Coordinates of C-alpha atoms and ligand atoms in Angstrom, one line a residue:
M1 CA 145.0 38.0 186.5
C2 CA 145.6 41.6 185.7
G3 CA 142.9 42.7 183.3
H4 CA 140.3 41.1 181.0
V5 CA 141.3 38.0 179.1
G6 CA 137.9 36.9 177.8
F7 CA 137.4 33.2 178.7
E8 CA 134.5 34.3 180.9
S9 CA 132.5 34.1 177.7
L10 CA 133.1 30.3 177.4
P11 CA 129.6 29.4 178.8
E12 CA 128.0 31.7 176.3
Q13 CA 130.0 30.1 173.5
L14 CA 128.8 26.7 174.7
V15 CA 125.2 27.9 174.8
D16 CA 125.5 29.4 171.3
R17 CA 127.0 26.2 169.9
S18 CA 124.4 24.0 171.7
I19 CA 121.5 26.2 170.4
Q20 CA 122.9 25.9 166.9
Q21 CA 123.3 22.2 167.1
G22 CA 119.9 21.6 168.7
F23 CA 119.1 19.0 171.3
C24 CA 117.9 15.5 171.2
F25 CA 115.8 13.7 173.9
N26 CA 114.4 10.2 173.8
I27 CA 111.6 9.1 176.0
L28 CA 110.5 5.5 176.4
C29 CA 106.9 5.0 177.7
V30 CA 106.3 1.6 179.3
G31 CA 102.8 0.8 180.4
E32 CA 99.8 -1.4 179.6
T33 CA 97.6 -0.7 176.7
G34 CA 95.3 2.2 177.2
I35 CA 96.9 3.4 180.5
G36 CA 97.2 7.0 179.2
K37 CA 100.7 7.1 177.8
S38 CA 100.0 9.1 174.6
T39 CA 97.7 11.5 176.5
L40 CA 100.3 12.3 179.0
I41 CA 103.1 12.9 176.4
N42 CA 100.7 15.1 174.4
T43 CA 100.0 17.1 177.6
L44 CA 103.7 17.3 178.6
F45 CA 104.8 18.8 175.3
N46 CA 101.5 20.5 174.6
T47 CA 101.3 19.0 171.2
N48 CA 99.0 16.5 169.6
F49 CA 101.4 13.8 168.4
E50 CA 98.5 11.8 166.7
E51 CA 99.4 8.4 168.2
L52 CA 97.4 5.5 166.9
E53 CA 95.5 3.4 169.5
S54 CA 96.9 -0.1 170.2
S55 CA 94.9 -3.3 170.4
H56 CA 95.0 -5.7 173.3
F57 CA 95.5 -8.6 170.9
C58 CA 99.1 -8.1 169.9
P59 CA 100.9 -11.5 170.0
C60 CA 104.1 -9.8 171.2
V61 CA 105.3 -6.5 172.5
R62 CA 106.5 -4.2 169.8
L63 CA 108.3 -0.9 170.2
R64 CA 107.1 2.0 168.1
A65 CA 109.5 4.9 167.8
Q66 CA 108.5 8.3 166.4
T67 CA 110.7 11.3 166.1
Y68 CA 109.4 14.9 166.1
Q69 CA 111.2 18.2 165.6
L70 CA 109.9 20.7 168.2
Q71 CA 110.8 24.3 168.7
E72 CA 110.4 26.6 171.7
S73 CA 111.8 30.2 171.2
N74 CA 115.0 29.5 169.3
V75 CA 115.7 26.1 170.8
H76 CA 115.3 23.1 168.6
L77 CA 114.5 19.7 170.2
K78 CA 114.6 16.4 168.3
L79 CA 112.1 14.4 170.4
T80 CA 111.8 10.7 170.0
I81 CA 108.9 8.9 171.7
V82 CA 109.1 5.2 171.9
N83 CA 105.9 3.4 172.9
T84 CA 105.5 -0.2 174.0
V85 CA 102.7 -1.6 171.9
G86 CA 100.9 -4.5 173.5
F87 CA 102.8 -4.4 176.8
G88 CA 101.3 -6.7 179.4
D89 CA 98.8 -8.3 177.0
Q90 CA 100.8 -11.6 176.8
I91 CA 100.4 -14.6 179.0
N92 CA 104.1 -15.2 179.1
K93 CA 105.4 -12.2 181.0
E94 CA 109.0 -12.6 179.9
E95 CA 107.8 -11.9 176.4
S96 CA 106.5 -8.6 177.6
Y97 CA 109.8 -7.0 178.9
Q98 CA 112.4 -8.8 176.8
P99 CA 111.7 -6.8 173.7
I100 CA 112.1 -3.6 175.7
I101 CA 115.5 -4.7 177.0
N102 CA 116.5 -5.7 173.4
Y103 CA 115.5 -2.3 172.1
I104 CA 117.5 -0.3 174.7
D105 CA 120.6 -2.5 174.0
D106 CA 120.2 -2.1 170.3
Q107 CA 120.4 1.7 170.6
F108 CA 123.5 1.4 172.8
E109 CA 125.0 -1.0 170.3
A110 CA 124.3 1.3 167.4
Y111 CA 126.1 4.1 169.3
L112 CA 129.0 1.9 170.2
Q113 CA 129.4 0.8 166.5
E114 CA 129.5 4.5 165.5
E115 CA 132.1 5.2 168.2
L116 CA 134.3 2.3 167.0
K117 CA 134.2 3.3 163.4
I118 CA 137.5 4.6 161.8
K119 CA 135.6 7.5 160.3
R120 CA 133.2 8.6 163.0
A121 CA 130.3 11.0 162.5
L122 CA 129.2 11.4 166.1
F123 CA 128.7 15.1 165.5
N124 CA 125.6 14.7 163.4
Y125 CA 124.8 11.1 164.5
H126 CA 121.2 10.7 165.5
D127 CA 121.6 9.4 169.1
S128 CA 118.6 7.1 169.7
R129 CA 119.7 5.9 173.2
I130 CA 116.8 6.1 175.6
H131 CA 117.3 9.0 178.1
V132 CA 114.3 8.3 180.3
C133 CA 111.8 5.6 180.8
L134 CA 108.4 6.8 182.1
Y135 CA 107.0 3.7 183.7
F136 CA 103.2 3.9 184.0
I137 CA 101.8 2.0 187.0
A138 CA 98.0 1.2 187.1
P139 CA 96.2 3.1 189.8
T140 CA 95.0 0.0 191.6
G141 CA 95.7 1.3 195.1
H142 CA 97.1 -2.1 196.0
S143 CA 100.7 -3.0 195.1
L144 CA 103.0 -3.5 192.1
R145 CA 102.2 -6.3 189.8
T146 CA 104.9 -8.9 189.2
L147 CA 105.3 -7.7 185.6
D148 CA 106.0 -4.2 186.8
L149 CA 108.6 -5.4 189.3
L150 CA 110.2 -7.8 186.8
T151 CA 110.3 -5.1 184.1
M152 CA 111.7 -2.3 186.3
K153 CA 114.2 -4.7 187.8
S154 CA 115.6 -5.7 184.4
L155 CA 115.6 -2.1 183.1
D156 CA 117.1 -0.2 186.0
S157 CA 120.7 -0.8 185.0
K158 CA 120.0 0.3 181.4
V159 CA 117.9 3.4 181.7
N160 CA 116.7 6.1 184.0
I161 CA 113.3 5.0 185.3
I162 CA 110.8 7.6 186.6
P163 CA 107.7 5.7 187.9
L164 CA 104.3 7.3 187.4
I165 CA 100.9 6.5 188.8
A166 CA 98.7 6.8 185.7
K167 CA 95.2 8.1 185.7
A168 CA 95.7 9.4 189.3
D169 CA 92.3 11.1 189.2
T170 CA 90.7 7.6 189.7
I171 CA 92.3 7.3 193.2
S172 CA 91.4 9.2 196.4
K173 CA 93.9 11.6 198.1
S174 CA 94.4 9.4 201.2
E175 CA 94.6 6.2 199.2
L176 CA 97.1 7.8 196.9
Q177 CA 99.5 8.7 199.7
K178 CA 99.3 5.1 201.0
F179 CA 99.7 3.7 197.5
K180 CA 102.8 5.9 196.9
M181 CA 104.4 4.7 200.1
K182 CA 103.6 1.1 199.4
L183 CA 105.1 1.3 195.9
M184 CA 108.3 2.9 197.1
S185 CA 108.8 0.3 199.8
E186 CA 108.2 -2.5 197.3
L187 CA 110.7 -1.0 194.9
V188 CA 113.3 -0.7 197.7
L189 CA 112.5 -4.2 199.0
N190 CA 113.0 -5.7 195.5
G191 CA 116.2 -3.7 194.9
V192 CA 114.8 -1.7 192.0
H193 CA 116.8 1.4 191.4
I194 CA 114.7 4.3 190.1
Y195 CA 116.1 7.6 188.9
Q196 CA 116.9 10.1 191.7
F197 CA 116.9 13.7 190.8
P198 CA 120.5 14.9 191.4
T199 CA 121.2 16.8 194.5
D200 CA 124.9 17.6 193.9
D201 CA 124.2 20.9 192.1
D202 CA 123.6 23.7 194.6
T203 CA 121.1 25.5 192.3
T204 CA 118.8 22.4 192.0
A205 CA 119.7 20.4 195.1
K206 CA 116.8 21.7 197.2
I207 CA 114.1 21.3 194.7
N208 CA 115.4 18.0 193.4
G209 CA 115.7 16.7 197.0
A210 CA 112.1 17.6 197.7
M211 CA 110.9 16.1 194.5
N212 CA 112.6 12.8 195.2
G213 CA 110.2 12.6 198.1
H214 CA 107.2 12.8 195.8
L215 CA 108.1 9.8 193.7
P216 CA 106.3 8.1 192.1
F217 CA 104.4 11.0 190.6
A218 CA 100.7 10.7 190.4
V219 CA 99.8 12.1 186.9
V220 CA 96.7 13.0 185.0
G221 CA 96.7 13.7 181.3
S222 CA 94.4 15.7 179.1
M223 CA 94.5 17.9 176.1
D224 CA 91.0 19.2 176.7
E225 CA 90.8 22.9 177.6
I226 CA 88.1 23.7 180.1
Q227 CA 87.1 27.2 181.5
V228 CA 87.9 27.5 185.2
G229 CA 87.1 31.0 186.5
N230 CA 88.3 33.3 183.9
K231 CA 90.9 31.2 182.2
M232 CA 91.1 28.1 180.1
V233 CA 92.9 25.2 181.7
K234 CA 93.8 21.7 180.7
A235 CA 91.5 19.5 182.7
R236 CA 89.3 16.4 182.8
Q237 CA 85.7 17.1 183.4
Y238 CA 83.5 14.6 185.4
P239 CA 79.8 14.8 186.5
W240 CA 81.0 15.7 190.0
G241 CA 83.7 18.2 189.1
I242 CA 86.9 19.0 187.2
V243 CA 90.4 17.6 187.6
Q244 CA 92.9 20.2 186.6
V245 CA 96.1 18.7 185.1
E246 CA 98.3 21.6 186.0
N247 CA 96.9 22.1 189.5
E248 CA 99.4 20.7 192.1
N249 CA 96.5 20.0 194.5
H250 CA 95.0 17.7 192.0
C251 CA 98.0 15.8 190.7
D252 CA 101.8 15.8 190.2
F253 CA 101.8 16.6 186.5
V254 CA 103.5 20.0 187.0
K255 CA 106.2 18.4 189.2
L256 CA 106.8 15.8 186.5
R257 CA 107.1 18.4 183.8
E258 CA 109.3 20.6 185.9
M259 CA 111.7 17.8 186.8
L260 CA 111.7 16.0 183.4
I261 CA 111.9 19.0 181.1
C262 CA 112.9 22.2 182.9
T263 CA 115.4 21.0 185.5
N264 CA 116.8 17.6 184.7
M265 CA 116.7 16.9 181.0
E266 CA 120.4 17.5 180.7
D267 CA 121.2 15.3 183.7
L268 CA 119.1 12.5 182.2
R269 CA 121.1 12.7 179.0
E270 CA 124.3 12.8 180.9
Q271 CA 123.4 9.9 183.2
T272 CA 122.4 7.9 180.1
H273 CA 125.8 8.5 178.5
M274 CA 128.0 8.3 181.7
R275 CA 126.3 5.6 183.6
H276 CA 124.1 3.3 181.5
Y277 CA 126.0 3.5 178.2
E278 CA 129.3 3.2 179.9
L279 CA 128.1 0.1 181.7
Y280 CA 126.9 -1.4 178.4
R281 CA 130.2 -0.5 176.6
R282 CA 132.3 -1.9 179.4
C283 CA 130.4 -5.2 179.5
K284 CA 130.4 -5.5 175.7
L285 CA 134.2 -4.8 175.4
E286 CA 135.0 -7.1 178.4
G287 CA 132.8 -9.8 176.7
M288 CA 135.0 -9.4 173.6
G289 CA 138.1 -10.0 175.8
F290 CA 139.3 -6.4 176.1
S291 CA 140.6 -5.2 179.5
D292 CA 142.4 -2.2 180.9
V293 CA 144.7 -4.3 183.0
G294 CA 146.7 -7.4 182.1
P295 CA 148.1 -10.1 184.4
E296 CA 149.5 -8.8 187.7
N297 CA 147.3 -5.7 187.3
K298 CA 149.6 -4.1 184.8
P299 CA 147.9 -1.5 182.7
L300 CA 147.3 -2.7 179.2
S301 CA 146.8 -0.5 176.1
L302 CA 144.2 -1.4 173.5
Q303 CA 147.0 -2.2 171.1
E304 CA 148.5 -4.6 173.6
T305 CA 145.2 -6.3 174.3
Y306 CA 144.6 -6.6 170.5
E307 CA 148.0 -8.2 170.0
A308 CA 147.5 -10.5 172.9
K309 CA 144.0 -11.5 171.6
R310 CA 145.4 -12.0 168.1
H311 CA 148.2 -14.2 169.5
E312 CA 145.6 -16.2 171.6
F313 CA 143.4 -16.5 168.5
Y314 CA 146.3 -17.8 166.3
G315 CA 147.3 -20.3 169.1
E316 CA 143.8 -21.5 169.4
R317 CA 143.5 -21.8 165.6
Q318 CA 146.7 -23.8 165.3
R319 CA 145.6 -26.1 168.2
K320 CA 142.3 -26.7 166.4
E321 CA 144.1 -27.4 163.1
E322 CA 146.4 -29.9 164.8
E323 CA 143.5 -31.5 166.4
M324 CA 141.7 -31.8 163.1
K325 CA 144.8 -33.2 161.4
Q326 CA 145.2 -35.9 164.2
M327 CA 141.5 -36.7 163.8
F328 CA 141.9 -37.1 160.1
V329 CA 145.0 -39.4 160.3
Q330 CA 143.1 -41.5 162.9
R331 CA 140.1 -41.8 160.6
V332 CA 142.3 -42.7 157.7
K333 CA 144.0 -45.4 159.8
E334 CA 140.7 -46.8 160.9
K335 CA 139.4 -46.9 157.3
E336 CA 142.6 -48.5 156.1
A337 CA 142.3 -51.3 158.7
I338 CA 138.7 -51.9 157.7
L339 CA 139.7 -52.1 154.0
K340 CA 142.6 -54.4 154.7
E341 CA 140.3 -56.7 156.7
A342 CA 137.8 -56.8 153.8
E343 CA 140.7 -57.5 151.3
R344 CA 141.9 -60.4 153.5
E345 CA 138.4 -61.9 153.6
L346 CA 138.1 -61.6 149.8
Q347 CA 141.5 -63.3 149.3
A348 CA 140.5 -66.2 151.5
K349 CA 137.2 -66.6 149.6
F350 CA 139.1 -66.6 146.3
E351 CA 141.5 -69.2 147.5
H352 CA 138.7 -71.4 148.7
L353 CA 136.9 -71.2 145.4
K354 CA 140.1 -71.8 143.5
R355 CA 140.7 -75.0 145.4
I356 CA 137.1 -76.2 144.8
H357 CA 137.5 -75.5 141.1
Q358 CA 140.8 -77.4 140.9
E359 CA 139.2 -80.5 142.6
E360 CA 136.3 -80.3 140.1
R361 CA 138.7 -80.1 137.2
M362 CA 140.7 -83.1 138.4
K363 CA 137.5 -85.2 138.7
L364 CA 136.5 -84.3 135.2
E365 CA 140.0 -85.1 133.9
E366 CA 139.7 -88.5 135.5
K367 CA 136.3 -89.2 133.9
R368 CA 137.5 -88.1 130.5
R369 CA 140.4 -90.5 130.8
I370 CA 138.1 -93.4 131.7
L371 CA 135.8 -92.5 128.8
E372 CA 138.6 -92.4 126.3
E373 CA 139.9 -95.8 127.4
E374 CA 136.4 -97.2 127.1
S375 CA 136.0 -95.6 123.6
I376 CA 139.3 -97.2 122.5
S377 CA 138.3 -100.7 123.8
F378 CA 134.9 -100.3 122.1
S379 CA 136.5 -99.4 118.8
K380 CA 138.7 -102.4 118.9
K381 CA 135.8 -104.7 119.6
K382 CA 133.8 -103.1 116.8
T383 CA 136.7 -103.7 114.3
T384 CA 136.9 -107.4 115.4
C385 CA 133.2 -107.8 115.0
D386 CA 133.2 -106.2 111.5
L387 CA 136.0 -108.5 110.5
F388 CA 134.2 -111.6 111.7
Q389 CA 131.1 -110.6 110.0
S390 CA 132.7 -110.0 106.6
Q391 CA 134.6 -113.3 106.9
S392 CA 131.4 -115.2 107.7
F393 CA 129.6 -113.6 104.7
M394 CA 132.5 -114.4 102.4
A395 CA 132.7 -118.0 103.7
S396 CA 128.9 -118.5 103.2
S397 CA 129.0 -117.3 99.6
S398 CA 132.1 -119.3 98.5
S399 CA 131.2 -122.6 100.2
I400 CA 127.5 -122.6 99.4
K401 CA 127.9 -125.9 98.1
K402 CA 129.7 -127.3 101.2
D403 CA 127.7 -129.5 103.4
K404 CA 125.2 -128.5 105.9
D405 CA 127.3 -129.7 108.9
R406 CA 130.1 -127.2 108.1
K407 CA 127.4 -124.6 107.7
K408 CA 126.1 -125.6 111.1
E409 CA 129.6 -125.4 112.6
S410 CA 130.4 -122.0 111.3
G411 CA 126.9 -121.0 112.3
Y412 CA 127.7 -122.1 115.8
Q413 CA 131.0 -120.3 115.8
L414 CA 129.3 -117.1 114.6
A415 CA 126.6 -117.5 117.2
L416 CA 129.2 -118.0 119.8
L417 CA 131.0 -114.9 118.7
C418 CA 127.8 -113.0 118.7
F419 CA 127.1 -114.2 122.1
E420 CA 130.5 -112.9 123.3
V421 CA 129.9 -109.5 121.6
R422 CA 126.5 -109.3 123.1
A423 CA 128.0 -110.0 126.5
V424 CA 130.5 -107.2 125.9
E425 CA 127.7 -104.8 124.7
I426 CA 125.5 -105.6 127.8
S427 CA 128.4 -104.8 130.1
D428 CA 129.0 -101.5 128.1
G429 CA 125.3 -100.7 128.4
H430 CA 125.5 -101.0 132.1
K431 CA 128.4 -98.7 132.3
D432 CA 126.6 -96.2 130.0
A433 CA 123.5 -96.3 132.1
E434 CA 125.7 -95.6 135.2
E435 CA 127.2 -92.6 133.5
G436 CA 123.8 -91.4 132.1
R437 CA 124.5 -92.2 128.6
E438 CA 122.5 -94.4 126.2
G439 CA 123.8 -97.7 125.0
H440 CA 121.7 -97.9 121.9
S441 CA 124.5 -97.2 119.4
S442 CA 126.5 -100.4 119.9
R443 CA 123.3 -102.5 120.5
G444 CA 121.9 -101.2 117.2
W445 CA 124.6 -102.4 114.9
L446 CA 124.7 -105.8 116.7
E447 CA 121.0 -106.4 116.3
Ligands
GTP501 P1 97.7 2.8 173.8 O1 98.7 3.6 173.1 O2 96.6 2.4 172.9 O3 98.3 1.7 174.6 O4 97.0 3.7 174.9 P2 97.7 4.8 175.8 O5 98.4 4.2 176.9 O6 98.4 5.7 174.9 O7 96.4 5.6 176.3 P3 95.7 6.8 175.8 O8 96.5 8.0 176.1 O9 95.3 6.6 174.4 O10 94.4 6.9 176.7 C1 93.5 5.9 176.8 C2 92.2 6.3 177.4 O11 92.5 6.8 178.7 C3 91.6 7.5 176.7 O12 90.3 7.4 176.7 C4 92.0 8.7 177.6 O13 91.1 9.8 177.5 C5 92.1 8.1 178.9 N1 93.0 8.8 179.8 C6 94.2 9.2 179.5 N2 94.8 9.8 180.5 C7 93.9 9.7 181.5 C8 93.9 10.2 182.9 O14 94.9 10.7 183.4 N3 92.8 9.9 183.7 C9 91.8 9.2 183.2 N4 90.7 9.0 184.0 N5 91.7 8.8 181.9 C10 92.8 9.1 181.1
MG502 MG1 99.1 5.5 172.9

């Protein structure tokens, strides 16, 4: 190039733009209740964030996020601190770390949804993705607890983990070294990937490389200012002496602040976006059926994938519709067969009843016929009887004077006739009795 063009000012342009926009940094503090999370954050940012104390009796782990606007010189930092409330206080350990995973995923999901919007507003979108997880390990001097291992293992692909030995002033110097080594070997043994300070940038490679060897950092937190010599320092005072927070011989607080805020904050943000979010996004989109390559490893555009998915969806829907139709027809056929069978049974029952009814009717007809015949014969006999009676009365009145023998003879004849009638009546009486009727009527007039 011959002469000045001007693009050498690009970095300054970027710096100016970034300063105008401001920065955003999100820290997740994971550690048991009262392990010193709030104190350390306060000490790191030299601010009293006024965090409420948590109780040990939370039924489940809750994540409490608070956002603060900080300013140093002309740089604005939107700092979000997410605390795990009640972590490790549950009997079921799975309940302790699952809410943390869900929280991290929810922030990725919110960002993905914003990215997928037609009208995106990523420029002024409040990015709540977690950039770093400060994992507080209890200073037991022994080894990692199962809960720590489980939690770190399930978080390591989602967030940059920086392990810290909390309240490091409660552990002796020699014990601390052994403890650090033990923790690191346990993490390696269990395949837990913690954040490594990057060594690919020449300017920071040396310091970052050295600091990686100091992990996990042993930290002490305190906002108390105590006079040491002729200056005031942040320290914790004990009956036997003072632990200075910013003294590298006492703890790794300065190393942590240097690495977390001064040297690698931007790398942490970048790793979150390029590694962890990318992984979430890939898994999510693949889970939805999207892929960069089609069959035979042919590159596939989003449009093609969408079309293929739509086609697959319609095919599936049609298949389901067809299946449902078939099932419906089958059900109708089954119901029809059941109804036909019921109808057949009803018809047979009806025929049977009809036959019984006809037989009954015929029997009754026969009885009626017999009764009518009997009634006719009875009427005839009654008429004959009436006739004889009237004749006998007439004969008795006209021939009163006739002799007693003739009277006797006609009397005999009448008696004989009465005897016959009586015989007929008795036989009728028997018949009536058989048919449940009374035979009084004919007997009455005869008597
Ligand atoms: P919760 O939010 O209630 O879960 O507690 P926390 O983890 O935020 O702990 P916090 O910072 O409130 O500290 C709890 C207690 O531990 C306080 O009494 C602190 O003074 C003390 N503490 C904090 N940091 C240290 C430390 O580095 N060393 C020692 N010895 N004590 C500390
Ligand atoms: Mg707290």
